[in-house]
PDB file of C-alpha atoms in Angstrom:
ATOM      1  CA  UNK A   1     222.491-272.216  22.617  1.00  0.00           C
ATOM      2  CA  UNK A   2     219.876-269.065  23.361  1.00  0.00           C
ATOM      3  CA  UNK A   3     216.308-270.033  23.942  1.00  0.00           C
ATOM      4  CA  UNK A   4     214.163-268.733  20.385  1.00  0.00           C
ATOM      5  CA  UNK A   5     212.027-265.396  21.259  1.00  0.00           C
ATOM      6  CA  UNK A   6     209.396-267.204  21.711  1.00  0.00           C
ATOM      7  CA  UNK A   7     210.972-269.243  24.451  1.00  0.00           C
ATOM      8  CA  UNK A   8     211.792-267.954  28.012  1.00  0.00           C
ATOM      9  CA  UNK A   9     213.343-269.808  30.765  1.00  0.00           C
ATOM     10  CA  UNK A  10     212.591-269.075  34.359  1.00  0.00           C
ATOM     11  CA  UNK A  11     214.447-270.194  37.728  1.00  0.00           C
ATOM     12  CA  UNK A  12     212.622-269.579  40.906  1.00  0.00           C
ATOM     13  CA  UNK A  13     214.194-270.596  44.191  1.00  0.00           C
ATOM     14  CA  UNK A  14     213.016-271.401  48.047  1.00  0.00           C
ATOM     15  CA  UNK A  15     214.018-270.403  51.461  1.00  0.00           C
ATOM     16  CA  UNK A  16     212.276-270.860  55.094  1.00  0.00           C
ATOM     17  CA  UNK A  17     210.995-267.265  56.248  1.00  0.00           C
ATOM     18  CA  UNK A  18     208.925-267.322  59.787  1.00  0.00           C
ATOM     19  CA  UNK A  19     210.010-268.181  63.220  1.00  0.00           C
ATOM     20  CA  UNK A  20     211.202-271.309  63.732  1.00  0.00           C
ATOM     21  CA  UNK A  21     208.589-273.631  64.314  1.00  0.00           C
ATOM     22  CA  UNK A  22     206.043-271.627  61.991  1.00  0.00           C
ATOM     23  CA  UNK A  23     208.385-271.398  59.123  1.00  0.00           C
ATOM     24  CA  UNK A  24     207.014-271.554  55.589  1.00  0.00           C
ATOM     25  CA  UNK A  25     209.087-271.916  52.216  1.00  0.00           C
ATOM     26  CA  UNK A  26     208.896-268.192  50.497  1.00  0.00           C
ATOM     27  CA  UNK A  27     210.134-267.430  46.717  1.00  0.00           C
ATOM     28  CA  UNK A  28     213.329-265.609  46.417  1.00  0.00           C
ATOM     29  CA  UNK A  29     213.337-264.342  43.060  1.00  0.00           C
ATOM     30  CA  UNK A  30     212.712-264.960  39.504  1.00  0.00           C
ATOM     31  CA  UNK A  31     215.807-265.756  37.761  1.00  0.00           C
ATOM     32  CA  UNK A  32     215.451-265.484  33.664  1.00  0.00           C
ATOM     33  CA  UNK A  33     217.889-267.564  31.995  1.00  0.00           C
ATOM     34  CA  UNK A  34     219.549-267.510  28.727  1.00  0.00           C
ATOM     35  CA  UNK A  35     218.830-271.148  28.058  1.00  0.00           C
ATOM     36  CA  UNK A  36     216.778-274.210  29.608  1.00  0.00           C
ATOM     37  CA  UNK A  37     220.292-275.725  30.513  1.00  0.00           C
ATOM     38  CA  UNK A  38     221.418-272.549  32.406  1.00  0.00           C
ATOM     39  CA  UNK A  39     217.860-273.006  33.407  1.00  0.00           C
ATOM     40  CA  UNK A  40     218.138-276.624  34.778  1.00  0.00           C
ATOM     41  CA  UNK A  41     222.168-276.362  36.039  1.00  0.00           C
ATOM     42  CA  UNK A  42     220.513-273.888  38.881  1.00  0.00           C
ATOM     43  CA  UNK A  43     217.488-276.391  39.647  1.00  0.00           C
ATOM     44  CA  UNK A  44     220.263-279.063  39.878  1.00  0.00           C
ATOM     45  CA  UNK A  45     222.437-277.538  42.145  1.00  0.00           C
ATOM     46  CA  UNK A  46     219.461-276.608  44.626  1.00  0.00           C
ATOM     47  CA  UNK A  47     218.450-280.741  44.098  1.00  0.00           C
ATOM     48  CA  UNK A  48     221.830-281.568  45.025  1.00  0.00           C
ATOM     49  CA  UNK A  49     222.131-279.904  47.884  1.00  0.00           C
ATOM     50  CA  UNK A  50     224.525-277.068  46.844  1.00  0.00           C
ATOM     51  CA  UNK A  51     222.777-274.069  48.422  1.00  0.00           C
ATOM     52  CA  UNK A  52     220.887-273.081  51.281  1.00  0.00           C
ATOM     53  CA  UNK A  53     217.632-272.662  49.316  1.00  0.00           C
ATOM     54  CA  UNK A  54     214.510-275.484  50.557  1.00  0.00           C
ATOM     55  CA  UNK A  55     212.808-275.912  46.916  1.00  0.00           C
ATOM     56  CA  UNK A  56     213.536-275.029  43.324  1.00  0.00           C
ATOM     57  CA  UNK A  57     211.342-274.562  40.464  1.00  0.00           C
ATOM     58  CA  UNK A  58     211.836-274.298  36.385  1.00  0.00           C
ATOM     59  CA  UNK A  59     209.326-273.043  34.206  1.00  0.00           C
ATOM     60  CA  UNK A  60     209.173-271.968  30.620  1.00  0.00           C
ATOM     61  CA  UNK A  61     206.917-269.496  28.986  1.00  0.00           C
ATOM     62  CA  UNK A  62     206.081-269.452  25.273  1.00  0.00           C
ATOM     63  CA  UNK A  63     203.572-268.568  23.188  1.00  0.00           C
ATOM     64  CA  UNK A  64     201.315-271.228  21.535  1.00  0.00           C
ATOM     65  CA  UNK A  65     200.154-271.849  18.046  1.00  0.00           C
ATOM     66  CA  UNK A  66     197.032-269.700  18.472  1.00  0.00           C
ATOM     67  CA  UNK A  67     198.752-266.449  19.729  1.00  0.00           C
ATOM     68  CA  UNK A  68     198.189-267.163  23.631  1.00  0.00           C
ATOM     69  CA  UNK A  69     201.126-267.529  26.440  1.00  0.00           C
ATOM     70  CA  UNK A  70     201.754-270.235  27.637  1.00  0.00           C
ATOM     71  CA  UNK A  71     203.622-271.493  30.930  1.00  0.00           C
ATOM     72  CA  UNK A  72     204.722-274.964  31.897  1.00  0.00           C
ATOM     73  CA  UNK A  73     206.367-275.764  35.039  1.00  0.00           C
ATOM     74  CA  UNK A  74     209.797-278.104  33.818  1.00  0.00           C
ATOM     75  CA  UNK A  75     210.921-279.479  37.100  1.00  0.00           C
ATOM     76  CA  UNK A  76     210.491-278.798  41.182  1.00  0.00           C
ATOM     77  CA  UNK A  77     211.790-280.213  43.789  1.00  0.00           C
ATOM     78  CA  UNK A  78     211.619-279.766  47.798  1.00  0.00           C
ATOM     79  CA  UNK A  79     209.212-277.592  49.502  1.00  0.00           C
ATOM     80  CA  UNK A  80     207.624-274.797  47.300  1.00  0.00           C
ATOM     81  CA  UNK A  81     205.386-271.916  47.423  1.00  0.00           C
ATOM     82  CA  UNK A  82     202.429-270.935  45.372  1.00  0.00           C
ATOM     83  CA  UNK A  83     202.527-266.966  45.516  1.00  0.00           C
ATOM     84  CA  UNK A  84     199.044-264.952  44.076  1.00  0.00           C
ATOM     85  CA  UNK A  85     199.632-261.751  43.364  1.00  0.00           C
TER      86      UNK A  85
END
């Protein structure tokens, strides 16, 4: 079943970039999903050990009662990045 408008579902994924020995996990790409389970079957395969990516995370965005986005982070596992743009 679709996520409602107001629901998005987002799957970001991990991989080492550097030289080895100074390697650092690096986002490969936001992934929107048509559901939280298409959502979650990605983070699960990463978990598993399925793929060469190092970390996986799920988040959804919304929008909350008053008008305002929201964004929760659902699940992450392994080694992540936090990117500022």
């Amino acid at each position: 079943m679709p996520a409602p408008e107001t629901e998005a579902y987002v799957f970001q994924s991990y991989r080492l970039k550097g030289e080895p020995g100074a390697q650092y996990p690096w986002p490969t790409g936001l992934v929107h999903c048509q559901s939280r389970q298409e959502a979650m079957m990605r983070f699960y395969q990463v978990r598993s050990g399925l793929t060469d990516d190092v970390g996986a995370s799920v988040f959804r965005f919304s929008v909350g009662d008053d008008g305002a986005p929201l964004t929760e982070t659902l699940e992450e596992v392994g080694q992540v990045a936090v990117v500022q743009a």
